Structures are given as C-alpha cells and as structure tokens.
Tab-separated table of C-alpha atoms in Angstrom:
chain	number	residue	atom	x	y	z
A	1	GLY	CA	112.729	118.790	78.413
A	2	ALA	CA	110.729	115.776	79.627
A	3	VAL	CA	112.069	113.269	77.117
A	4	VAL	CA	111.342	109.570	77.410
A	5	SER	CA	113.273	107.012	75.422
A	6	GLN	CA	112.593	103.363	74.701
A	7	HIS	CA	114.962	100.681	73.616
A	8	PRO	CA	114.832	98.849	71.328
A	9	SER	CA	112.569	100.629	68.860
A	10	ARG	CA	111.947	97.391	66.979
A	11	VAL	CA	112.520	93.787	67.880
A	12	ILE	CA	111.793	90.551	66.104
A	13	CYS	CA	112.062	87.348	68.079
A	14	LYS	CA	111.209	83.685	67.833
A	15	SER	CA	108.247	82.232	69.641
A	16	GLY	CA	109.161	81.084	73.144
A	17	THR	CA	111.929	83.593	73.747
A	18	SER	CA	111.826	86.514	76.172
A	19	VAL	CA	112.212	90.133	75.199
A	20	LYS	CA	113.139	93.049	77.437
A	21	ILE	CA	112.086	96.606	76.642
A	22	GLU	CA	113.637	99.550	78.475
A	23	CYS	CA	111.949	102.839	79.208
A	24	ARG	CA	114.064	105.754	80.407
A	25	SER	CA	113.218	109.283	81.443
A	26	LEU	CA	116.226	111.210	80.166
A	27	ASP	CA	116.016	114.573	81.847
A	28	PHE	CA	113.649	114.126	84.748
A	29	GLN	CA	112.826	111.722	87.536
A	30	ALA	CA	109.647	109.691	87.318
A	31	THR	CA	108.148	108.052	90.378
A	32	THR	CA	105.537	106.450	88.179
A	33	MET	CA	105.844	104.882	84.760
A	34	PHE	CA	103.088	103.297	82.730
A	35	TRP	CA	103.157	100.554	80.135
A	36	TYR	CA	100.666	100.423	77.283
A	37	ARG	CA	100.140	98.238	74.261
A	38	GLN	CA	98.533	99.304	71.057
A	39	PHE	CA	97.186	97.168	68.232
A	40	PRO	CA	96.948	98.530	64.673
A	41	LYS	CA	94.340	101.276	64.346
A	42	LYS	CA	93.367	100.816	67.979
A	43	SER	CA	93.841	102.978	71.010
A	44	LEU	CA	96.350	102.563	73.797
A	45	MET	CA	95.469	99.995	76.410
A	46	LEU	CA	97.043	100.407	79.818
A	47	MET	CA	98.814	97.235	80.902
A	48	ALA	CA	100.348	98.229	84.205
A	49	THR	CA	101.449	101.048	86.448
A	50	SER	CA	104.996	100.881	87.701
A	51	ASN	CA	106.202	102.689	90.803
A	52	GLU	CA	109.862	103.000	91.672
A	53	GLY	CA	110.895	100.505	94.293
A	54	SER	CA	107.578	98.672	94.516
A	55	LYS	CA	105.629	96.048	92.644
A	56	ALA	CA	103.750	97.032	89.532
A	57	THR	CA	99.982	97.234	89.489
A	58	TYR	CA	98.535	95.303	86.582
A	59	GLU	CA	95.269	95.994	84.804
A	60	GLN	CA	92.595	93.370	84.698
A	61	GLY	CA	93.358	90.684	82.159
A	62	VAL	CA	97.095	91.362	81.988
A	63	GLU	CA	99.192	88.416	83.151
A	64	LYS	CA	101.828	89.587	85.598
A	65	ASP	CA	103.937	86.475	85.067
A	66	LYS	CA	103.862	87.046	81.343
A	67	PHE	CA	104.700	90.731	81.405
A	68	LEU	CA	107.348	91.314	84.057
A	69	ILE	CA	107.885	94.915	85.071
A	70	ASN	CA	110.814	96.245	87.035
A	71	HIS	CA	111.146	99.875	88.077
A	72	ALA	CA	114.600	99.874	89.609
A	73	SER	CA	115.265	103.597	89.621
A	74	LEU	CA	113.548	106.925	89.144
A	75	THR	CA	114.647	106.984	85.514
A	76	LEU	CA	114.316	103.382	84.354
A	77	SER	CA	111.529	100.857	84.028
A	78	THR	CA	111.746	97.608	82.088
A	79	LEU	CA	109.067	95.382	80.607
A	80	THR	CA	109.992	91.779	79.883
A	81	VAL	CA	107.679	89.770	77.685
A	82	THR	CA	108.362	86.200	78.759
A	83	SER	CA	107.921	83.204	76.478
A	84	ALA	CA	106.639	85.440	73.737
A	85	HIS	CA	104.077	84.157	71.243
A	86	PRO	CA	102.786	85.636	67.987
A	87	GLU	CA	99.726	87.077	69.753
A	88	ASP	CA	102.102	89.203	71.846
A	89	SER	CA	103.147	91.043	68.702
A	90	SER	CA	102.156	94.639	69.255
A	91	PHE	CA	103.358	98.196	69.741
A	92	TYR	CA	104.449	98.699	73.333
A	93	ILE	CA	104.616	102.240	74.656
A	94	CYS	CA	105.769	103.507	78.025
A	95	SER	CA	105.102	106.834	79.672
A	96	ALA	CA	106.480	108.624	82.691
A	97	ALA	CA	104.794	111.008	85.076
A	98	LEU	CA	106.894	113.867	86.381
A	99	ALA	CA	108.021	113.222	89.963
A	100	GLY	CA	107.137	115.967	92.390
A	101	GLY	CA	105.728	118.162	89.685
A	102	VAL	CA	102.410	119.968	89.755
A	103	THR	CA	101.580	118.753	86.299
A	104	ASP	CA	99.590	115.621	85.739
A	105	THR	CA	101.100	115.143	82.339
A	106	GLN	CA	102.496	111.863	81.142
A	107	TYR	CA	105.395	111.931	78.727
A	108	PHE	CA	105.411	109.091	76.273
A	109	GLY	CA	108.253	107.163	74.768
A	110	PRO	CA	108.477	106.551	71.014
A	111	GLY	CA	107.267	102.973	71.355
A	112	THR	CA	108.716	99.528	70.656
A	113	ARG	CA	107.408	97.390	67.818
A	114	LEU	CA	107.535	93.735	68.854
A	115	THR	CA	107.097	91.038	66.255
A	116	VAL	CA	107.051	87.437	67.410
A	117	LEU	CA	107.550	84.874	64.667
B	1	SER	CA	79.874	100.372	81.308
B	2	GLN	CA	82.532	103.023	80.885
B	3	LYS	CA	83.157	104.246	77.381
B	4	ILE	CA	85.144	106.963	75.621
B	5	GLU	CA	84.165	107.712	72.042
B	6	GLN	CA	85.775	109.983	69.512
B	7	ASN	CA	84.011	111.169	66.391
B	8	SER	CA	84.435	109.109	63.271
B	9	GLU	CA	87.490	107.165	62.356
B	10	ALA	CA	88.757	109.798	59.938
B	11	LEU	CA	88.197	113.477	59.357
B	12	ASN	CA	89.306	115.176	56.150
B	13	ILE	CA	89.387	118.956	55.939
B	14	GLN	CA	90.891	121.613	53.708
B	15	GLU	CA	93.966	123.548	54.669
B	16	GLY	CA	93.111	126.774	56.464
B	17	LYS	CA	89.833	125.495	57.879
B	18	THR	CA	89.133	124.740	61.518
B	19	ALA	CA	89.150	121.082	62.492
B	20	THR	CA	86.837	120.093	65.333
B	21	LEU	CA	87.255	116.746	67.027
B	22	THR	CA	84.864	115.347	69.597
B	23	CYS	CA	85.424	113.222	72.660
B	24	ASN	CA	82.360	111.878	74.461
B	25	TYR	CA	82.457	109.755	77.568
B	26	THR	CA	79.990	107.845	79.691
B	27	ASN	CA	80.178	106.638	83.275
B	28	TYR	CA	83.294	108.614	84.087
B	29	SER	CA	83.857	111.542	86.402
B	30	PRO	CA	87.292	112.640	85.272
B	31	ALA	CA	89.403	115.022	87.275
B	32	TYR	CA	90.937	116.122	84.003
B	33	LEU	CA	91.010	115.333	80.326
B	34	GLN	CA	93.958	115.444	77.976
B	35	TRP	CA	94.486	115.545	74.248
B	36	TYR	CA	97.398	113.873	72.527
B	37	ARG	CA	98.695	113.715	68.998
B	38	GLN	CA	100.030	110.445	67.622
B	39	ASP	CA	101.860	109.998	64.344
B	40	PRO	CA	102.134	106.544	62.716
B	41	GLY	CA	104.608	104.297	64.508
B	42	ARG	CA	105.271	106.861	67.222
B	43	GLY	CA	104.223	107.402	70.820
B	44	PRO	CA	101.596	110.002	71.711
B	45	VAL	CA	102.670	113.598	72.233
B	46	PHE	CA	100.907	115.641	74.891
B	47	LEU	CA	99.032	118.690	73.614
B	48	LEU	CA	96.655	120.074	76.230
B	49	LEU	CA	95.204	119.276	79.632
B	50	ILE	CA	91.910	120.684	80.857
B	51	ARG	CA	90.581	120.195	84.369
B	52	GLU	CA	87.017	119.534	85.445
B	53	ASN	CA	86.585	123.098	86.718
B	54	GLU	CA	87.844	124.663	83.481
B	55	LYS	CA	85.612	125.376	80.513
B	56	GLU	CA	88.208	126.202	77.896
B	57	LYS	CA	91.958	126.056	77.314
B	58	ARG	CA	93.989	127.491	74.484
B	59	LYS	CA	97.479	126.946	73.168
B	60	GLU	CA	98.523	128.664	69.963
B	61	ARG	CA	96.166	127.302	67.259
B	62	LEU	CA	94.643	124.739	69.588
B	63	LYS	CA	91.549	125.127	71.720
B	64	VAL	CA	89.921	122.595	74.016
B	65	THR	CA	86.557	122.836	75.720
B	66	PHE	CA	85.270	120.621	78.499
B	67	ASP	CA	81.594	120.260	79.368
B	68	THR	CA	81.172	117.953	82.352
B	69	THR	CA	77.371	118.171	82.071
B	70	LEU	CA	77.356	116.969	78.473
B	71	LYS	CA	80.332	114.719	79.250
B	72	GLN	CA	82.072	116.010	76.192
B	73	SER	CA	85.293	117.686	75.138
B	74	LEU	CA	85.835	119.444	71.838
B	75	PHE	CA	89.285	119.901	70.340
B	76	HIS	CA	89.741	122.610	67.723
B	77	ILE	CA	92.667	123.285	65.412
B	78	THR	CA	92.323	126.636	63.695
B	79	ALA	CA	94.028	127.532	60.411
B	80	SER	CA	94.806	123.868	59.913
B	81	GLN	CA	97.885	122.805	57.976
B	82	PRO	CA	98.875	119.548	56.277
B	83	ALA	CA	101.424	119.105	59.084
B	84	ASP	CA	98.504	118.802	61.509
B	85	SER	CA	97.566	115.501	59.868
B	86	ALA	CA	97.796	112.827	62.561
B	87	THR	CA	95.648	110.801	64.926
B	88	TYR	CA	94.349	112.732	67.910
B	89	LEU	CA	93.550	110.930	71.127
B	90	CYS	CA	91.620	112.114	74.138
B	91	ALA	CA	92.380	110.594	77.509
B	92	LEU	CA	90.618	110.779	80.854
B	93	GLU	CA	92.093	110.605	84.321
B	94	GLU	CA	89.882	109.335	87.084
B	95	GLY	CA	90.519	108.314	90.628
B	96	GLY	CA	93.959	109.825	91.059
B	97	GLY	CA	97.310	108.234	90.377
B	98	ASN	CA	97.617	109.760	86.906
B	99	LYS	CA	96.084	106.656	85.357
B	100	LEU	CA	94.784	107.503	81.881
B	101	THR	CA	92.131	105.817	79.791
B	102	PHE	CA	92.351	106.621	76.097
B	103	GLY	CA	89.683	107.118	73.503
B	104	THR	CA	89.678	105.397	70.161
B	105	GLY	CA	91.304	108.327	68.376
B	106	THR	CA	90.339	110.379	65.346
B	107	GLN	CA	92.555	110.406	62.286
B	108	LEU	CA	92.746	113.917	60.865
B	109	LYS	CA	93.898	114.597	57.329
B	110	VAL	CA	94.403	118.173	56.215
B	111	GLU	CA	94.425	118.483	52.455
B	112	LEU	CA	95.880	121.215	50.305
C-alpha cells in the first residue's frame, strides 16, 4: 500500500516551454503533498507544500509564479514549471502524507527527470 | 544557522559487517527523525521513524538510535548485503505539518 506515482518519469523540453508533472497517490488519500527538487549528488530541497483545495505554501527562494502547484483532489497534485530554462533542469520528486493517519510518514514518488535544452 | 550533516560522502564496508551511518543536526528541535533509502534515479523510500521520546527503534536488520542531547541519530544495518548499497538520507520534522528537512545523505557500498 501507500504508492505514489509521478508522470512523466522523464521529460525533455525546449527553453521557454512549460512542463506539467503529475503526482498521484494511488491507494490512499493525501491531504498534503510536497514537492522537492534534487540536484546531482545533493539532497532533496523542499520547494512547496500543497494542501488539497488551498493555495500551496512555497519555501523561501522558490518562485510561485515559476512553479505553479495545483492540488485539485485528495489524490492528485500537479507542478507546472512555466517558461522553463536550462537551470530548471533537475530531478523533481513529490511525496504524499497519509490523510487522517496516525503516521507522520511521507510516501515518495519515483521522481521526474526534467531536462531543459 | 540550522544544519543537518551526515557522515562522509561514501562509506564502503564488507558484506556481513554492520554499517553505521551518522546524522548530526544543529539548531533543530525535531519532533521526530526519519531515515530513507534512495537508489540512483529513484525517489526516497521510507525506512524508519523515531520520535523525540524514543531512544531506539528496530526493524529487521535495521536499528536507529536518537539522542536529543547529542543531537544525533545513528542508523545501523547489521549483516549488510550488497543489495543494501544505496544512499541513505536522514530527515527531520520540526514545527508540525509533516514538513521534512533532509540531510546530505551517505552513499553506502557493501562489497563482497
């Protein structure tokens, strides 16, 4: 149980285009989802916290107009990288916290490798 | 400033030995600490959670200790196997809301 999927797993796009990444909790409901980015050989950096039905909370230094987050349902959150540039190339990972559960565990998706040319 | 440090970038050990990974933190008062495993090109996989009022947690070959006075957690893998080779991340939760801050990770390689 507690599986989180991401789509796509890899995406290559041209500079200036927008890319949408989906994060789904497959077998549980998640009131909260988190978006991270990870550079090679570096740790995960939290970008934003997404709550179902409300606006996302962004970490300091993360541009909310650049990284649009929508958490439309208890099983789906999307991250849209708008007007992507090569410096946005990274590994983007989402996680979901179990809704109504006693655990504080986050379940992570497999990640999306974004390459901006 | 707040900092989470994990021991060395890479740790090589022989199969069958116990691997011990360290997570030190400063200027945090975490409600709990978690350990994750991450394989190359994959998302982290949850291993263990230990709360501030717990000293030790075990799960199969894994053991985690948490010393809030030393501000340190140790992660042990006993009878290590080549399949245990991965990067191990510690993460702290502070302030509620399940928001995690990750350490830098330790790459473990178990050799035959």
